[in-house]
Tab-separated table of C-alpha atoms in Angstrom:
chain	number	residue	atom	x	y	z
A	1	MET	CA	0.000	0.000	0.000
A	2	ASN	CA	1.182	3.540	-0.693
A	3	ASP	CA	0.699	6.429	1.725
A	4	GLN	CA	-2.400	7.734	-0.051
A	5	GLU	CA	-4.272	4.500	0.697
A	6	PHE	CA	-3.773	4.721	4.453
A	7	GLY	CA	-6.472	6.135	6.729
A	8	PHE	CA	-6.198	9.334	8.776
A	9	GLU	CA	-5.191	7.577	12.010
A	10	THR	CA	-2.598	5.390	10.277
A	11	GLN	CA	-1.032	8.439	8.631
A	12	ALA	CA	-0.910	10.246	11.987
A	13	ILE	CA	0.767	7.327	13.739
A	14	ARG	CA	2.986	5.786	11.059
A	15	ASN	CA	4.227	8.900	9.259
A	16	GLN	CA	7.587	9.244	11.031
A	17	LEU	CA	11.180	10.169	10.362
A	18	GLU	CA	13.453	7.400	9.146
A	19	ARG	CA	14.998	5.427	11.995
A	20	THR	CA	18.581	6.126	12.991
A	21	GLN	CA	21.215	3.424	13.369
A	22	TYR	CA	19.767	2.728	16.808
A	23	LEU	CA	16.455	1.516	15.290
A	24	GLU	CA	14.285	3.376	17.793
A	25	HIS	CA	10.535	2.710	17.678
A	26	SER	CA	9.578	6.268	18.699
A	27	VAL	CA	11.221	9.262	17.017
A	28	PRO	CA	13.971	10.825	19.152
A	29	LEU	CA	14.386	14.474	20.045
A	30	TYR	CA	16.817	16.481	17.921
A	31	LEU	CA	17.805	19.173	20.404
A	32	THR	CA	20.496	20.795	18.307
A	33	SER	CA	20.775	24.383	17.133
A	34	SER	CA	22.655	23.522	13.946
A	35	PHE	CA	23.862	20.751	11.622
A	36	VAL	CA	27.258	19.983	10.104
A	37	PHE	CA	28.318	19.581	6.467
A	38	GLU	CA	30.393	16.927	4.748
A	39	ASP	CA	32.582	19.387	2.838
A	40	ALA	CA	32.685	22.872	1.285
A	41	GLU	CA	30.561	21.855	-1.710
A	42	ASP	CA	27.881	20.338	0.516
A	43	MET	CA	27.789	23.553	2.530
A	44	ARG	CA	27.627	25.771	-0.578
A	45	ALA	CA	24.856	23.729	-2.213
A	46	SER	CA	22.857	23.649	1.006
A	47	PHE	CA	22.912	27.424	1.458
A	48	ALA	CA	22.141	27.869	-2.236
A	49	GLU	CA	19.028	25.711	-1.663
A	50	GLU	CA	20.149	23.265	-4.356
A	51	LYS	CA	19.458	20.415	-1.941
A	52	GLU	CA	16.966	19.873	0.854
A	53	ARG	CA	18.701	19.401	4.173
A	54	ASN	CA	18.755	20.780	7.696
A	55	ILE	CA	21.102	23.717	8.219
A	56	TYR	CA	19.955	25.516	11.351
A	57	SER	CA	16.952	24.818	13.583
A	58	ARG	CA	15.554	28.302	12.981
A	59	TYR	CA	15.111	27.160	9.353
A	60	SER	CA	14.173	23.531	9.878
A	61	ASN	CA	14.755	20.592	12.209
A	62	PRO	CA	13.921	16.867	11.928
A	63	ASN	CA	11.253	17.155	14.634
A	64	THR	CA	9.562	20.188	13.089
A	65	ASN	CA	9.819	18.565	9.657
A	66	GLU	CA	7.949	15.496	10.884
A	67	PHE	CA	5.238	17.590	12.546
A	68	VAL	CA	4.696	19.738	9.441
A	69	ASP	CA	4.655	16.710	7.162
A	70	LYS	CA	1.900	15.117	9.244
A	71	ILE	CA	-0.246	18.262	9.154
A	72	CYS	CA	0.279	18.561	5.397
A	73	LYS	CA	-0.959	15.017	4.846
A	74	MET	CA	-3.943	15.583	7.132
A	75	GLU	CA	-4.942	18.831	5.434
A	76	GLY	CA	-4.138	17.753	1.867
A	77	ALA	CA	-1.501	20.493	1.612
A	78	GLU	CA	1.655	20.670	-0.479
A	79	ALA	CA	3.990	22.278	2.081
A	80	GLY	CA	4.086	24.040	5.434
A	81	PHE	CA	6.042	25.796	8.155
A	82	ALA	CA	5.772	25.458	11.939
A	83	PHE	CA	5.784	28.376	14.369
A	84	ALA	CA	6.331	29.063	18.066
A	85	SER	CA	2.629	29.877	18.573
A	86	GLY	CA	-0.633	30.211	16.697
A	87	MET	CA	-0.318	33.985	16.566
A	88	ALA	CA	3.236	33.696	15.220
A	89	ALA	CA	1.702	31.641	12.405
A	90	VAL	CA	-1.040	34.210	11.756
A	91	TYR	CA	1.291	37.218	11.819
A	92	SER	CA	4.085	35.641	9.769
A	93	THR	CA	1.670	34.316	7.148
A	94	PHE	CA	0.138	37.744	6.541
A	95	ALA	CA	3.394	39.690	6.871
A	96	ALA	CA	5.171	37.460	4.364
A	97	LEU	CA	2.478	37.854	1.705
A	98	LEU	CA	1.432	41.503	2.080
A	99	LYS	CA	3.058	44.789	1.108
A	100	SER	CA	2.251	48.422	1.799
A	101	GLY	CA	-0.995	49.394	0.089
A	102	ASP	CA	-2.540	45.905	0.162
A	103	HIS	CA	-6.029	45.208	1.471
A	104	ILE	CA	-7.509	42.318	3.488
A	105	VAL	CA	-11.165	41.271	3.472
A	106	SER	CA	-11.889	39.353	6.669
A	107	ALA	CA	-14.821	37.983	8.568
A	108	SER	CA	-15.480	40.281	11.520
A	109	SER	CA	-15.635	37.307	13.892
A	110	VAL	CA	-11.921	36.670	14.435
A	111	PHE	CA	-9.734	35.928	17.442
A	112	GLY	CA	-9.026	39.063	19.495
A	113	ALA	CA	-5.268	39.076	18.843
A	114	THR	CA	-5.864	38.700	15.097
A	115	HIS	CA	-8.277	41.646	15.257
A	116	SER	CA	-5.574	43.723	17.000
A	117	LEU	CA	-3.091	42.893	14.240
A	118	PHE	CA	-5.557	44.021	11.589
A	119	MET	CA	-6.689	47.193	13.363
A	120	LYS	CA	-3.677	48.368	15.399
A	121	TYR	CA	-0.494	47.190	13.702
A	122	PHE	CA	-1.078	46.528	10.001
A	123	PRO	CA	-2.317	50.115	9.413
A	124	LYS	CA	1.185	51.297	10.485
A	125	TRP	CA	2.416	49.646	7.288
A	126	ASN	CA	-0.471	50.979	5.174
A	127	ILE	CA	-2.292	47.634	5.108
A	128	GLU	CA	-6.052	48.041	5.439
A	129	THR	CA	-8.670	45.508	6.559
A	130	SER	CA	-12.396	45.497	5.804
A	131	TYR	CA	-14.720	43.285	7.847
A	132	PHE	CA	-17.795	41.460	6.567
A	133	ASP	CA	-20.566	40.016	8.723
A	134	ILE	CA	-20.185	36.244	8.771
A	135	ASN	CA	-23.984	35.991	8.893
A	136	LYS	CA	-24.302	38.051	5.702
A	137	PRO	CA	-22.031	36.214	3.236
A	138	GLU	CA	-23.899	37.792	0.315
A	139	THR	CA	-22.126	41.083	1.149
A	140	ILE	CA	-18.557	39.765	0.878
A	141	GLU	CA	-17.962	40.782	-2.743
A	142	SER	CA	-18.962	44.385	-1.991
A	143	PHE	CA	-15.879	44.743	0.239
A	144	ILE	CA	-13.386	43.620	-2.426
A	145	LYS	CA	-11.217	46.385	-3.910
A	146	PRO	CA	-8.624	46.440	-6.710
A	147	ASN	CA	-5.879	46.216	-4.051
A	148	THR	CA	-7.481	43.353	-2.094
A	149	LYS	CA	-5.018	40.485	-1.794
A	150	ILE	CA	-6.264	38.188	0.990
A	151	LEU	CA	-9.654	36.793	1.969
A	152	PHE	CA	-9.605	35.491	5.549
A	153	ALA	CA	-11.989	33.715	7.909
A	154	GLU	CA	-12.218	31.405	10.898
A	155	SER	CA	-14.805	28.642	10.827
A	156	PRO	CA	-16.108	27.845	13.388
A	157	THR	CA	-15.493	31.306	14.831
A	158	ASN	CA	-14.085	32.229	18.224
A	159	PRO	CA	-15.963	32.541	20.561
A	160	ALA	CA	-19.502	32.597	19.088
A	161	VAL	CA	-19.143	29.353	17.058
A	162	ASP	CA	-20.559	30.773	13.818
A	163	ILE	CA	-19.967	28.914	10.542
A	164	ILE	CA	-19.033	30.295	7.109
A	165	ASP	CA	-19.492	28.410	3.830
A	166	LEU	CA	-15.922	27.538	2.791
A	167	GLU	CA	-17.038	26.533	-0.695
A	168	LEU	CA	-18.510	30.019	-1.184
A	169	LEU	CA	-15.272	31.647	0.006
A	170	GLY	CA	-13.288	29.422	-2.342
A	171	ALA	CA	-15.429	30.507	-5.295
A	172	ILE	CA	-15.062	34.208	-4.407
A	173	ALA	CA	-11.303	33.874	-3.997
A	174	LYS	CA	-11.044	32.201	-7.399
A	175	LYS	CA	-13.260	34.816	-9.082
A	176	TYR	CA	-11.188	37.753	-7.799
A	177	ASN	CA	-7.778	36.014	-7.747
A	178	LEU	CA	-7.418	36.353	-3.980
A	179	ILE	CA	-5.410	34.266	-1.507
A	180	LEU	CA	-7.927	32.449	0.711
A	181	ILE	CA	-6.601	31.797	4.226
A	182	ILE	CA	-8.668	29.812	6.730
A	183	ASP	CA	-7.984	29.505	10.450
A	184	ASN	CA	-8.947	25.863	11.083
A	185	CYS	CA	-8.044	25.814	14.784
A	186	PHE	CA	-11.504	24.958	16.160
A	187	ALA	CA	-12.167	22.151	13.689
A	188	THR	CA	-8.714	20.539	13.298
A	189	PRO	CA	-7.886	18.644	10.083
A	190	TYR	CA	-9.707	15.611	11.479
A	191	ILE	CA	-13.069	17.403	11.210
A	192	GLN	CA	-12.535	19.785	8.290
A	193	GLN	CA	-10.059	20.305	5.434
A	194	PRO	CA	-10.496	23.830	3.982
A	195	ILE	CA	-8.156	23.149	1.041
A	196	LYS	CA	-10.825	20.812	-0.354
A	197	TRP	CA	-13.136	23.835	-0.568
A	198	GLY	CA	-10.664	26.191	-2.236
A	199	ALA	CA	-8.420	27.525	0.540
A	200	HIS	CA	-4.823	28.261	-0.464
A	201	LEU	CA	-3.488	28.303	3.106
A	202	VAL	CA	-4.687	26.835	6.404
A	203	VAL	CA	-3.514	28.162	9.783
A	204	HIS	CA	-3.630	26.383	13.150
A	205	SER	CA	-2.880	27.259	16.717
A	206	ALA	CA	-1.415	23.857	17.572
A	207	THR	CA	-1.579	24.933	21.230
A	208	LYS	CA	-5.254	23.956	21.192
A	209	LEU	CA	-6.701	20.583	20.137
A	210	ILE	CA	-3.599	19.496	18.228
A	211	ASP	CA	-1.647	19.413	21.506
A	212	GLY	CA	-4.831	18.728	23.401
A	213	GLN	CA	-3.375	18.671	26.887
A	214	GLY	CA	-2.376	22.255	27.629
A	215	ARG	CA	1.350	21.500	27.583
A	216	VAL	CA	3.052	23.459	24.807
A	217	LEU	CA	2.611	26.406	22.441
A	218	GLY	CA	2.792	25.951	18.696
A	219	GLY	CA	1.431	27.066	15.350
A	220	VAL	CA	1.529	25.905	11.753
A	221	THR	CA	0.580	27.138	8.293
A	222	VAL	CA	0.184	24.702	5.400
A	223	GLY	CA	-0.941	25.008	1.805
A	224	ASN	CA	0.292	26.011	-1.641
A	225	THR	CA	4.036	25.444	-2.200
A	226	ASP	CA	4.741	28.866	-3.723
A	227	LEU	CA	2.984	30.704	-0.904
A	228	ILE	CA	4.659	28.599	1.778
A	229	LYS	CA	8.048	29.386	0.234
A	230	GLU	CA	7.409	33.099	0.784
A	231	ILE	CA	6.341	32.416	4.369
A	232	TYR	CA	9.412	30.222	4.938
A	233	LEU	CA	11.843	32.855	3.596
A	234	PHE	CA	10.250	35.534	5.770
A	235	SER	CA	10.248	33.304	8.835
A	236	ARG	CA	13.834	32.052	8.583
A	237	LEU	CA	14.893	35.714	8.763
A	238	THR	CA	12.499	36.893	11.478
A	239	GLY	CA	12.836	33.825	13.719
A	240	PRO	CA	9.351	32.674	14.831
A	241	ALA	CA	10.182	28.975	14.346
A	242	LEU	CA	8.755	26.220	16.526
A	243	SER	CA	11.193	24.669	18.996
A	244	PRO	CA	12.250	21.041	18.334
A	245	PHE	CA	10.965	19.941	21.732
A	246	ASN	CA	7.498	21.415	21.181
A	247	ALA	CA	7.442	19.951	17.661
A	248	TRP	CA	8.233	16.510	19.105
A	249	VAL	CA	5.398	16.841	21.646
A	250	LEU	CA	2.940	18.026	18.975
A	251	SER	CA	3.879	15.277	16.549
A	252	LYS	CA	3.241	12.694	19.255
A	253	SER	CA	-0.054	14.444	20.057
A	254	LEU	CA	-1.209	13.995	16.468
A	255	GLU	CA	-1.056	10.224	16.965
A	256	THR	CA	-4.101	10.483	19.268
A	257	LEU	CA	-5.860	13.431	17.587
A	258	ALA	CA	-8.613	11.347	15.983
A	259	VAL	CA	-9.585	9.387	19.085
A	260	ARG	CA	-9.435	12.504	21.271
A	261	VAL	CA	-11.503	14.663	18.912
A	262	GLU	CA	-14.130	11.930	18.547
A	263	LYS	CA	-14.624	11.908	22.338
A	264	HIS	CA	-14.480	15.718	22.615
A	265	CYS	CA	-17.262	16.012	20.043
A	266	GLN	CA	-19.357	13.275	21.632
A	267	ASN	CA	-19.149	15.059	24.998
A	268	ALA	CA	-19.753	18.507	23.460
A	269	LEU	CA	-22.943	17.428	21.730
A	270	GLN	CA	-24.324	16.070	25.015
A	271	VAL	CA	-23.394	19.306	26.804
A	272	ALA	CA	-25.047	21.362	24.049
A	273	GLU	CA	-28.230	19.288	24.224
A	274	PHE	CA	-28.347	19.707	28.022
A	275	LEU	CA	-27.888	23.477	27.788
A	276	GLU	CA	-30.490	23.836	25.038
A	277	ASN	CA	-33.120	22.503	27.440
A	278	HIS	CA	-32.079	24.527	30.481
A	279	PRO	CA	-34.534	27.251	31.585
A	280	LYS	CA	-31.776	29.757	32.408
A	281	VAL	CA	-30.164	29.468	28.974
A	282	LYS	CA	-31.433	31.822	26.283
A	283	GLN	CA	-29.623	30.341	23.284
A	284	VAL	CA	-27.059	27.614	22.489
A	285	LYS	CA	-24.688	27.620	19.518
A	286	TYR	CA	-23.150	24.293	18.514
A	287	PRO	CA	-22.561	23.403	14.833
A	288	PHE	CA	-24.278	20.007	14.984
A	289	LEU	CA	-27.393	21.208	16.805
A	290	LYS	CA	-30.247	21.599	14.304
A	291	SER	CA	-31.001	24.965	15.913
A	292	HIS	CA	-27.643	26.378	14.760
A	293	PRO	CA	-28.255	29.021	12.061
A	294	GLN	CA	-25.643	27.445	9.759
A	295	TYR	CA	-26.401	23.807	10.637
A	296	ASP	CA	-26.691	22.720	6.986
A	297	ILE	CA	-23.357	24.320	6.081
A	298	ALA	CA	-21.695	22.721	9.105
A	299	LYS	CA	-22.985	19.287	8.101
A	300	LYS	CA	-21.687	19.829	4.554
A	301	GLN	CA	-18.098	20.757	5.412
A	302	MET	CA	-17.517	19.266	8.882
A	303	SER	CA	-17.536	15.588	9.843
A	304	LEU	CA	-18.196	16.387	13.535
A	305	GLY	CA	-19.329	19.444	15.465
A	306	GLY	CA	-16.134	20.234	17.352
A	307	ASN	CA	-15.606	20.645	21.089
A	308	ILE	CA	-16.699	24.276	21.535
A	309	VAL	CA	-20.178	25.150	22.767
A	310	ALA	CA	-21.318	28.778	23.098
A	311	PHE	CA	-24.419	29.654	25.083
A	312	GLU	CA	-26.124	32.768	26.389
A	313	ILE	CA	-27.179	32.932	30.020
A	314	LYS	CA	-30.307	34.897	30.846
A	315	GLY	CA	-29.348	37.870	32.999
A	316	GLY	CA	-26.476	39.318	30.988
A	317	LEU	CA	-23.076	40.397	32.302
A	318	GLU	CA	-23.680	39.802	36.012
A	319	ALA	CA	-25.235	36.399	35.368
A	320	GLY	CA	-22.142	35.454	33.368
A	321	ARG	CA	-19.804	36.503	36.176
A	322	THR	CA	-21.896	34.700	38.778
A	323	PHE	CA	-21.819	31.555	36.659
A	324	LEU	CA	-17.994	31.613	36.549
A	325	ASP	CA	-17.771	32.152	40.318
A	326	LYS	CA	-19.936	29.070	40.952
A	327	ILE	CA	-17.946	26.701	38.709
A	328	LYS	CA	-16.245	23.942	40.726
A	329	LEU	CA	-14.992	21.162	38.425
A	330	CYS	CA	-14.356	22.955	35.140
A	331	SER	CA	-11.393	25.292	34.695
A	332	LEU	CA	-11.478	29.059	34.265
A	333	SER	CA	-8.856	29.697	31.601
A	334	PRO	CA	-8.385	31.558	28.297
A	335	ASN	CA	-7.172	28.356	26.626
A	336	LEU	CA	-9.287	25.777	24.790
A	337	GLY	CA	-8.967	22.312	23.293
A	338	ASP	CA	-7.636	20.813	26.523
A	339	THR	CA	-8.456	17.418	28.076
A	340	ARG	CA	-9.984	19.500	30.880
A	341	THR	CA	-13.256	21.350	30.266
A	342	ILE	CA	-12.727	25.126	30.278
A	343	VAL	CA	-15.343	27.867	30.627
A	344	THR	CA	-14.847	31.509	29.635
A	345	HIS	CA	-17.110	34.569	29.818
A	346	PRO	CA	-15.801	36.717	26.913
A	347	ALA	CA	-17.687	39.942	27.720
A	348	SER	CA	-16.031	40.299	31.144
A	349	THR	CA	-12.623	38.836	30.216
A	350	THR	CA	-11.124	38.241	26.757
A	351	HIS	CA	-13.336	40.798	24.949
A	352	SER	CA	-13.992	43.216	27.836
A	353	LYS	CA	-12.044	46.042	26.131
A	354	LEU	CA	-14.476	46.111	23.212
A	355	SER	CA	-17.529	48.355	23.355
A	356	VAL	CA	-20.961	46.761	23.644
A	357	GLU	CA	-21.578	47.623	19.988
A	358	GLU	CA	-18.292	46.030	18.894
A	359	ARG	CA	-19.053	42.854	20.847
A	360	LEU	CA	-22.567	42.545	19.490
A	361	ALA	CA	-21.250	42.983	15.939
A	362	VAL	CA	-19.391	39.677	16.360
A	363	SER	CA	-22.200	37.891	18.259
A	364	ILE	CA	-20.653	38.364	21.721
A	365	THR	CA	-23.553	39.199	24.004
A	366	ASP	CA	-23.168	40.125	27.676
A	367	GLY	CA	-24.333	36.682	28.742
A	368	LEU	CA	-22.304	34.629	26.245
A	369	VAL	CA	-20.266	31.780	27.738
A	370	ARG	CA	-17.788	29.654	25.760
A	371	VAL	CA	-17.290	26.077	26.895
A	372	SER	CA	-14.340	24.072	25.611
A	373	VAL	CA	-15.645	20.609	26.410
A	374	GLY	CA	-12.954	18.221	27.601
A	375	LEU	CA	-12.565	14.480	28.018
A	376	GLU	CA	-13.912	14.044	31.537
A	377	THR	CA	-16.923	11.818	32.218
A	378	VAL	CA	-19.560	13.983	30.560
A	379	LYS	CA	-22.160	13.596	33.320
A	380	ASP	CA	-19.666	15.229	35.708
A	381	VAL	CA	-19.198	18.206	33.386
A	382	ILE	CA	-22.963	18.578	32.985
A	383	ALA	CA	-23.469	18.346	36.765
A	384	ASP	CA	-20.974	21.198	37.276
A	385	LEU	CA	-22.683	23.378	34.670
A	386	GLN	CA	-26.042	22.514	36.220
A	387	GLN	CA	-25.077	23.599	39.733
A	388	ALA	CA	-23.383	26.767	38.409
A	389	LEU	CA	-26.560	27.731	36.571
A	390	SER	CA	-28.785	27.033	39.585
């Protein structure tokens, strides 16, 4: 059998570096800053990029190579580069591909740090961003200008768990010759592969479900070879590369991604169904609930609903704070995708610096709570949410 005939789990487990002379069963750590050359010609050809080989761990390393190769196979991508964090991946991807005067069209529902890049820092370099409402995809084309270069979205979104039609975005990107970049962090490549729908690049915060245990930071961008080359050249100069140790941890984490995500999603659906029937809950957003506004789109492009549930508590801001104070089992943390269930109240924490109008524009109401459902016994998670809502 060739690699293309293997299933997702087999690829994740069996796609490893070649064994050394010691014939180890599990890939070793390559904790070295640099690599040596056989002779002057080998060194010259390596720096001239006439051969593929490791030179310096800021450029590449066997552990990061293995991690990237696995993600590429999972996402159906041609090439990739690994970063020290998810935001290093987001920033480096945009910075490598944009120049002064370029324009980004983005969904308004994006991670807070990504929003800050677009609104606070990119304008310093004369790079403008226009936001479209993810619930009004028919308006997207009206935001495109002659200098628009990138179309960007997260799906599902953070923290409101909205869904955008990736096939529609792919068609728009093709029509206007734009680079389509999708943040696939919430779904992971096990649930969704945006390249199938027309994305040119896919970005992940590997800190989340890819690691899955809250241990290390990491990020990765995969996609079109020519675009990745630009990102690689930018990144080998600016230095946001993933450490070999974190790459080793993340590559091992990928071996259990499928089985973990299956359980996460199973638990999340049960949590969502419980919340949907609770008298103190105004609304629940989970992609595989039939009540989700984009349920049909989610079922088309996702194989499972993910591990994030968003719900609105009746009573607004104070009810949200009270809910957090009463939590006993679940964790209060800004992270997500952990084995441990995590609850966050965005309006009083992660998005508290936004005005009420700005929050509502991206579906963040005063009573919105985001639950990253973990791998605990689900009845215990539900019991904790139940007592906190009482």
